[in-house]
Amino acid sequence: MNKLRTALATAAAAALGLAALATAPAQAAAEPAFLAASQMPPSSTPWTATKVFTGIPENGGALCAPYKIPAQNTRYREFNTELDTNGVQITTVARTEADAVKLVDTLRESLAGCGSLLERQNPGLRAVSASHGKLAVEEGAWVYSLDTADPQIGNSDIHLFSVGRDGRTVTFVRWGQMGDFKDAPLTAFRTTTKTAVSKLH
């Protein structure tokens, strides 16, 4: 009888051990982390950040890449200052790493061609997209800008974008305000991008 009890106890312990191993990956798969307001490029007024929402922002989610990022397995956070400066971070977890690579390529293509597309869609608008290179962080991040001017209403806007990847996780960051490229904090935005990708996992 004692031998039977011992055998049953050993089997139960082994089963518990296997169950713990089986659930460990699920517990370890934490959701990607997001930028804090203080990690956005410095501004003349403080940044504030919304909570992290599920899905993508309204109107397709991303300037220059609307509806390119799937809503499934995606979350986002928006950033604002007391003035006109604003931003967003959108992060998605792809089904496979190959899908993540494909999404990065799609987003990069959209950002690179955004200026010329906007000019075709909006006669009279002047829009220039530019690439600002790759950053060495995880599987890489790429930085772009969009400089727009509308002579009819006399305003100009500058936006900075980045797309980065860590394994199956892809993050898209945008910063924008009224002004020209000379007003853009490109160096600080590169730092923000590196932080965003490093924080994912």
PDB file of C-alpha atoms in Angstrom:
ATOM      1  CA  MET A   1       0.000   0.000   0.000  1.00  0.00           C
ATOM      2  CA  ASN A   2       2.816   2.353   0.904  1.00  0.00           C
ATOM      3  CA  LYS A   3       4.507   1.574  -2.408  1.00  0.00           C
ATOM      4  CA  LEU A   4       1.259   2.388  -4.248  1.00  0.00           C
ATOM      5  CA  ARG A   5       0.891   5.703  -2.401  1.00  0.00           C
ATOM      6  CA  THR A   6       4.497   6.563  -3.165  1.00  0.00           C
ATOM      7  CA  ALA A   7       4.040   5.738  -6.846  1.00  0.00           C
ATOM      8  CA  LEU A   8       0.855   7.823  -7.041  1.00  0.00           C
ATOM      9  CA  ALA A   9       2.538  10.762  -5.313  1.00  0.00           C
ATOM     10  CA  THR A  10       5.497  10.553  -7.680  1.00  0.00           C
ATOM     11  CA  ALA A  11       3.200  10.446 -10.707  1.00  0.00           C
ATOM     12  CA  ALA A  12       1.189  13.411  -9.429  1.00  0.00           C
ATOM     13  CA  ALA A  13       4.338  15.432  -8.829  1.00  0.00           C
ATOM     14  CA  ALA A  14       5.571  14.633 -12.312  1.00  0.00           C
ATOM     15  CA  ALA A  15       2.218  15.658 -13.798  1.00  0.00           C
ATOM     16  CA  LEU A  16       2.304  18.951 -11.922  1.00  0.00           C
ATOM     17  CA  GLY A  17       5.819  19.544 -13.181  1.00  0.00           C
ATOM     18  CA  LEU A  18       4.758  18.941 -16.780  1.00  0.00           C
ATOM     19  CA  ALA A  19       1.757  21.226 -16.353  1.00  0.00           C
ATOM     20  CA  ALA A  20       3.992  23.977 -15.033  1.00  0.00           C
ATOM     21  CA  LEU A  21       6.298  23.594 -18.020  1.00  0.00           C
ATOM     22  CA  ALA A  22       3.337  23.678 -20.388  1.00  0.00           C
ATOM     23  CA  THR A  23       1.962  26.922 -18.949  1.00  0.00           C
ATOM     24  CA  ALA A  24       5.318  28.671 -18.575  1.00  0.00           C
ATOM     25  CA  PRO A  25       5.526  29.959 -22.183  1.00  0.00           C
ATOM     26  CA  ALA A  26       2.022  31.442 -21.976  1.00  0.00           C
ATOM     27  CA  GLN A  27       2.883  33.225 -18.742  1.00  0.00           C
ATOM     28  CA  ALA A  28       6.176  34.452 -20.180  1.00  0.00           C
ATOM     29  CA  ALA A  29       4.597  35.879 -23.349  1.00  0.00           C
ATOM     30  CA  ALA A  30       4.068  39.364 -21.939  1.00  0.00           C
ATOM     31  CA  GLU A  31       2.521  42.023 -24.153  1.00  0.00           C
ATOM     32  CA  PRO A  32       4.987  44.458 -25.759  1.00  0.00           C
ATOM     33  CA  ALA A  33       5.753  47.554 -23.686  1.00  0.00           C
ATOM     34  CA  PHE A  34       5.105  51.104 -24.902  1.00  0.00           C
ATOM     35  CA  LEU A  35       6.923  54.413 -24.755  1.00  0.00           C
ATOM     36  CA  ALA A  36       6.235  56.671 -21.787  1.00  0.00           C
ATOM     37  CA  ALA A  37       5.394  60.327 -22.383  1.00  0.00           C
ATOM     38  CA  SER A  38       8.812  61.359 -21.073  1.00  0.00           C
ATOM     39  CA  GLN A  39      10.517  59.260 -23.770  1.00  0.00           C
ATOM     40  CA  MET A  40       9.146  61.314 -26.659  1.00  0.00           C
ATOM     41  CA  PRO A  41      11.480  63.973 -28.146  1.00  0.00           C
ATOM     42  CA  PRO A  42      11.804  67.057 -25.895  1.00  0.00           C
ATOM     43  CA  SER A  43       9.107  69.690 -26.373  1.00  0.00           C
ATOM     44  CA  SER A  44       8.509  73.216 -25.083  1.00  0.00           C
ATOM     45  CA  THR A  45       5.497  71.914 -23.133  1.00  0.00           C
ATOM     46  CA  PRO A  46       5.214  68.542 -21.375  1.00  0.00           C
ATOM     47  CA  TRP A  47       4.044  65.428 -23.182  1.00  0.00           C
ATOM     48  CA  THR A  48       1.029  63.479 -21.993  1.00  0.00           C
ATOM     49  CA  ALA A  49       0.181  59.918 -23.009  1.00  0.00           C
ATOM     50  CA  THR A  50      -3.133  58.121 -23.252  1.00  0.00           C
ATOM     51  CA  LYS A  51      -3.642  54.635 -21.911  1.00  0.00           C
ATOM     52  CA  VAL A  52      -2.796  51.795 -24.288  1.00  0.00           C
ATOM     53  CA  PHE A  53      -5.787  50.951 -26.501  1.00  0.00           C
ATOM     54  CA  THR A  54      -6.553  47.744 -28.388  1.00  0.00           C
ATOM     55  CA  GLY A  55      -6.713  47.885 -32.193  1.00  0.00           C
ATOM     56  CA  ILE A  56      -5.587  50.769 -34.396  1.00  0.00           C
ATOM     57  CA  PRO A  57      -6.393  54.505 -34.237  1.00  0.00           C
ATOM     58  CA  GLU A  58      -9.248  55.940 -36.293  1.00  0.00           C
ATOM     59  CA  ASN A  59      -8.910  56.625 -40.024  1.00  0.00           C
ATOM     60  CA  GLY A  60      -6.760  53.613 -40.733  1.00  0.00           C
ATOM     61  CA  GLY A  61      -4.332  54.078 -37.902  1.00  0.00           C
ATOM     62  CA  ALA A  62      -1.174  55.531 -39.398  1.00  0.00           C
ATOM     63  CA  LEU A  63      -0.470  58.639 -41.461  1.00  0.00           C
ATOM     64  CA  CYS A  64       1.233  57.582 -44.709  1.00  0.00           C
ATOM     65  CA  ALA A  65       0.347  53.940 -44.031  1.00  0.00           C
ATOM     66  CA  PRO A  66      -3.441  53.815 -43.545  1.00  0.00           C
ATOM     67  CA  TYR A  67      -4.863  50.316 -43.120  1.00  0.00           C
ATOM     68  CA  LYS A  68      -1.413  48.763 -43.587  1.00  0.00           C
ATOM     69  CA  ILE A  69      -1.193  47.631 -39.958  1.00  0.00           C
ATOM     70  CA  PRO A  70      -3.724  44.895 -39.089  1.00  0.00           C
ATOM     71  CA  ALA A  71      -6.084  45.584 -36.188  1.00  0.00           C
ATOM     72  CA  GLN A  72      -5.688  42.042 -34.839  1.00  0.00           C
ATOM     73  CA  ASN A  73      -3.022  41.648 -32.138  1.00  0.00           C
ATOM     74  CA  THR A  74      -2.402  45.401 -32.314  1.00  0.00           C
ATOM     75  CA  ARG A  75      -2.386  48.098 -29.632  1.00  0.00           C
ATOM     76  CA  TYR A  76      -1.584  51.806 -29.673  1.00  0.00           C
ATOM     77  CA  ARG A  77      -0.891  54.840 -27.489  1.00  0.00           C
ATOM     78  CA  GLU A  78      -1.285  58.506 -28.462  1.00  0.00           C
ATOM     79  CA  PHE A  79       0.850  61.400 -27.252  1.00  0.00           C
ATOM     80  CA  ASN A  80       0.081  65.132 -27.064  1.00  0.00           C
ATOM     81  CA  THR A  81       1.528  68.391 -25.771  1.00  0.00           C
ATOM     82  CA  GLU A  82      -0.243  71.618 -24.804  1.00  0.00           C
ATOM     83  CA  LEU A  83       0.624  73.008 -28.238  1.00  0.00           C
ATOM     84  CA  ASP A  84       0.238  71.318 -31.639  1.00  0.00           C
ATOM     85  CA  THR A  85       2.941  68.661 -31.254  1.00  0.00           C
ATOM     86  CA  ASN A  86       1.564  65.133 -31.193  1.00  0.00           C
ATOM     87  CA  GLY A  87       2.515  61.524 -31.807  1.00  0.00           C
ATOM     88  CA  VAL A  88       1.448  57.911 -31.746  1.00  0.00           C
ATOM     89  CA  GLN A  89       2.980  54.476 -31.258  1.00  0.00           C
ATOM     90  CA  ILE A  90       1.286  51.457 -32.851  1.00  0.00           C
ATOM     91  CA  THR A  91       2.574  47.975 -32.061  1.00  0.00           C
ATOM     92  CA  THR A  92       1.462  44.686 -33.569  1.00  0.00           C
ATOM     93  CA  VAL A  93       2.517  41.067 -33.067  1.00  0.00           C
ATOM     94  CA  ALA A  94       2.564  39.161 -36.352  1.00  0.00           C
ATOM     95  CA  ARG A  95       1.693  35.469 -36.667  1.00  0.00           C
ATOM     96  CA  THR A  96       5.209  34.586 -37.814  1.00  0.00           C
ATOM     97  CA  GLU A  97       8.541  36.361 -38.078  1.00  0.00           C
ATOM     98  CA  ALA A  98       8.248  36.197 -41.872  1.00  0.00           C
ATOM     99  CA  ASP A  99       4.937  38.079 -41.638  1.00  0.00           C
ATOM    100  CA  ALA A 100       6.620  40.688 -39.434  1.00  0.00           C
ATOM    101  CA  VAL A 101       9.407  41.175 -41.990  1.00  0.00           C
ATOM    102  CA  LYS A 102       6.806  41.572 -44.745  1.00  0.00           C
ATOM    103  CA  LEU A 103       4.897  44.174 -42.707  1.00  0.00           C
ATOM    104  CA  VAL A 104       8.066  46.187 -42.075  1.00  0.00           C
ATOM    105  CA  ASP A 105       8.801  46.170 -45.813  1.00  0.00           C
ATOM    106  CA  THR A 106       5.245  47.315 -46.578  1.00  0.00           C
ATOM    107  CA  LEU A 107       5.403  50.160 -44.061  1.00  0.00           C
ATOM    108  CA  ARG A 108       8.815  51.301 -45.262  1.00  0.00           C
ATOM    109  CA  GLU A 109       7.587  51.392 -48.852  1.00  0.00           C
ATOM    110  CA  SER A 110       4.527  53.419 -47.822  1.00  0.00           C
ATOM    111  CA  LEU A 111       6.598  55.923 -45.856  1.00  0.00           C
ATOM    112  CA  ALA A 112       9.155  56.347 -48.631  1.00  0.00           C
ATOM    113  CA  GLY A 113       6.465  57.073 -51.220  1.00  0.00           C
ATOM    114  CA  CYS A 114       4.116  59.091 -49.032  1.00  0.00           C
ATOM    115  CA  GLY A 115       5.076  62.553 -50.305  1.00  0.00           C
ATOM    116  CA  SER A 116       4.554  61.811 -53.984  1.00  0.00           C
ATOM    117  CA  LEU A 117       1.279  59.992 -53.246  1.00  0.00           C
ATOM    118  CA  LEU A 118      -0.079  62.956 -51.267  1.00  0.00           C
ATOM    119  CA  GLU A 119       0.841  65.342 -54.084  1.00  0.00           C
ATOM    120  CA  ARG A 120      -1.070  63.199 -56.581  1.00  0.00           C
ATOM    121  CA  GLN A 121      -4.079  63.009 -54.291  1.00  0.00           C
ATOM    122  CA  ASN A 122      -4.022  66.723 -53.355  1.00  0.00           C
ATOM    123  CA  PRO A 123      -3.222  69.043 -56.293  1.00  0.00           C
ATOM    124  CA  GLY A 124      -1.344  72.112 -55.112  1.00  0.00           C
ATOM    125  CA  LEU A 125       0.068  70.429 -52.010  1.00  0.00           C
ATOM    126  CA  ARG A 126       3.848  70.209 -51.762  1.00  0.00           C
ATOM    127  CA  ALA A 127       5.003  67.084 -49.955  1.00  0.00           C
ATOM    128  CA  VAL A 128       8.490  65.628 -49.652  1.00  0.00           C
ATOM    129  CA  SER A 129       9.349  62.276 -48.079  1.00  0.00           C
ATOM    130  CA  ALA A 130      12.904  61.400 -47.088  1.00  0.00           C
ATOM    131  CA  SER A 131      14.712  58.423 -45.594  1.00  0.00           C
ATOM    132  CA  HIS A 132      17.053  58.998 -42.666  1.00  0.00           C
ATOM    133  CA  GLY A 133      18.665  55.601 -42.427  1.00  0.00           C
ATOM    134  CA  LYS A 134      18.618  52.456 -40.351  1.00  0.00           C
ATOM    135  CA  LEU A 135      19.180  52.256 -36.600  1.00  0.00           C
ATOM    136  CA  ALA A 136      21.046  49.378 -34.979  1.00  0.00           C
ATOM    137  CA  VAL A 137      18.489  48.104 -32.466  1.00  0.00           C
ATOM    138  CA  GLU A 138      17.154  44.522 -32.288  1.00  0.00           C
ATOM    139  CA  GLU A 139      16.269  43.478 -35.876  1.00  0.00           C
ATOM    140  CA  GLY A 140      16.550  47.085 -37.027  1.00  0.00           C
ATOM    141  CA  ALA A 141      14.543  50.305 -37.217  1.00  0.00           C
ATOM    142  CA  TRP A 142      14.193  52.789 -40.076  1.00  0.00           C
ATOM    143  CA  VAL A 143      13.492  56.528 -39.860  1.00  0.00           C
ATOM    144  CA  TYR A 144      11.606  58.694 -42.376  1.00  0.00           C
ATOM    145  CA  SER A 145      10.251  62.234 -42.605  1.00  0.00           C
ATOM    146  CA  LEU A 146       7.367  63.934 -44.395  1.00  0.00           C
ATOM    147  CA  ASP A 147       7.521  67.696 -45.008  1.00  0.00           C
ATOM    148  CA  THR A 148       4.286  69.225 -46.349  1.00  0.00           C
ATOM    149  CA  ALA A 149       3.218  72.742 -47.336  1.00  0.00           C
ATOM    150  CA  ASP A 150      -0.160  73.940 -48.587  1.00  0.00           C
ATOM    151  CA  PRO A 151       0.245  77.353 -50.290  1.00  0.00           C
ATOM    152  CA  GLN A 152      -3.515  77.814 -50.533  1.00  0.00           C
ATOM    153  CA  ILE A 153      -4.013  77.949 -46.778  1.00  0.00           C
ATOM    154  CA  GLY A 154      -0.456  78.945 -45.907  1.00  0.00           C
ATOM    155  CA  ASN A 155       0.506  76.224 -43.458  1.00  0.00           C
ATOM    156  CA  SER A 156       3.252  73.622 -43.295  1.00  0.00           C
ATOM    157  CA  ASP A 157       3.689  70.470 -41.253  1.00  0.00           C
ATOM    158  CA  ILE A 158       6.585  68.174 -40.487  1.00  0.00           C
ATOM    159  CA  HIS A 159       6.309  64.547 -39.421  1.00  0.00           C
ATOM    160  CA  LEU A 160       8.921  61.995 -38.398  1.00  0.00           C
ATOM    161  CA  PHE A 161       8.231  58.262 -38.618  1.00  0.00           C
ATOM    162  CA  SER A 162      10.000  55.079 -37.671  1.00  0.00           C
ATOM    163  CA  VAL A 163       9.362  51.377 -38.122  1.00  0.00           C
ATOM    164  CA  GLY A 164      11.214  48.828 -36.004  1.00  0.00           C
ATOM    165  CA  ARG A 165      11.088  45.099 -35.353  1.00  0.00           C
ATOM    166  CA  ASP A 166      11.949  42.701 -32.558  1.00  0.00           C
ATOM    167  CA  GLY A 167      11.185  39.146 -33.658  1.00  0.00           C
ATOM    168  CA  ARG A 168       7.478  38.920 -34.543  1.00  0.00           C
ATOM    169  CA  THR A 169       6.734  42.331 -33.027  1.00  0.00           C
ATOM    170  CA  VAL A 170       6.628  45.456 -35.198  1.00  0.00           C
ATOM    171  CA  THR A 171       6.277  49.001 -33.867  1.00  0.00           C
ATOM    172  CA  PHE A 172       5.445  52.205 -35.740  1.00  0.00           C
ATOM    173  CA  VAL A 173       6.178  55.607 -34.166  1.00  0.00           C
ATOM    174  CA  ARG A 174       5.104  59.005 -35.478  1.00  0.00           C
ATOM    175  CA  TRP A 175       5.940  62.533 -34.255  1.00  0.00           C
ATOM    176  CA  GLY A 176       4.432  65.638 -35.853  1.00  0.00           C
ATOM    177  CA  GLN A 177       3.888  69.373 -35.522  1.00  0.00           C
ATOM    178  CA  MET A 178       3.411  72.519 -37.583  1.00  0.00           C
ATOM    179  CA  GLY A 179       6.634  73.756 -39.153  1.00  0.00           C
ATOM    180  CA  ASP A 180       9.403  72.672 -41.494  1.00  0.00           C
ATOM    181  CA  PHE A 181      12.054  69.971 -41.445  1.00  0.00           C
ATOM    182  CA  LYS A 182      14.494  72.383 -39.776  1.00  0.00           C
ATOM    183  CA  ASP A 183      12.136  72.337 -36.766  1.00  0.00           C
ATOM    184  CA  ALA A 184      12.185  68.543 -36.459  1.00  0.00           C
ATOM    185  CA  PRO A 185      14.110  66.923 -33.558  1.00  0.00           C
ATOM    186  CA  LEU A 186      15.622  64.208 -35.752  1.00  0.00           C
ATOM    187  CA  THR A 187      18.409  63.190 -33.351  1.00  0.00           C
ATOM    188  CA  ALA A 188      16.033  62.984 -30.390  1.00  0.00           C
ATOM    189  CA  PHE A 189      13.520  61.041 -32.480  1.00  0.00           C
ATOM    190  CA  ARG A 190      16.186  58.477 -33.303  1.00  0.00           C
ATOM    191  CA  THR A 191      16.707  58.039 -29.561  1.00  0.00           C
ATOM    192  CA  THR A 192      12.950  57.688 -29.061  1.00  0.00           C
ATOM    193  CA  THR A 193      12.845  55.028 -31.773  1.00  0.00           C
ATOM    194  CA  LYS A 194      15.676  53.021 -30.235  1.00  0.00           C
ATOM    195  CA  THR A 195      13.912  53.176 -26.879  1.00  0.00           C
ATOM    196  CA  ALA A 196      10.607  52.082 -28.414  1.00  0.00           C
ATOM    197  CA  VAL A 197      12.121  49.012 -30.065  1.00  0.00           C
ATOM    198  CA  SER A 198      14.282  48.117 -27.055  1.00  0.00           C
ATOM    199  CA  LYS A 199      11.235  48.228 -24.748  1.00  0.00           C
ATOM    200  CA  LEU A 200       9.111  45.851 -26.822  1.00  0.00           C
ATOM    201  CA  HIS A 201      10.349  42.707 -25.053  1.00  0.00           C
TER     202      HIS A 201
END
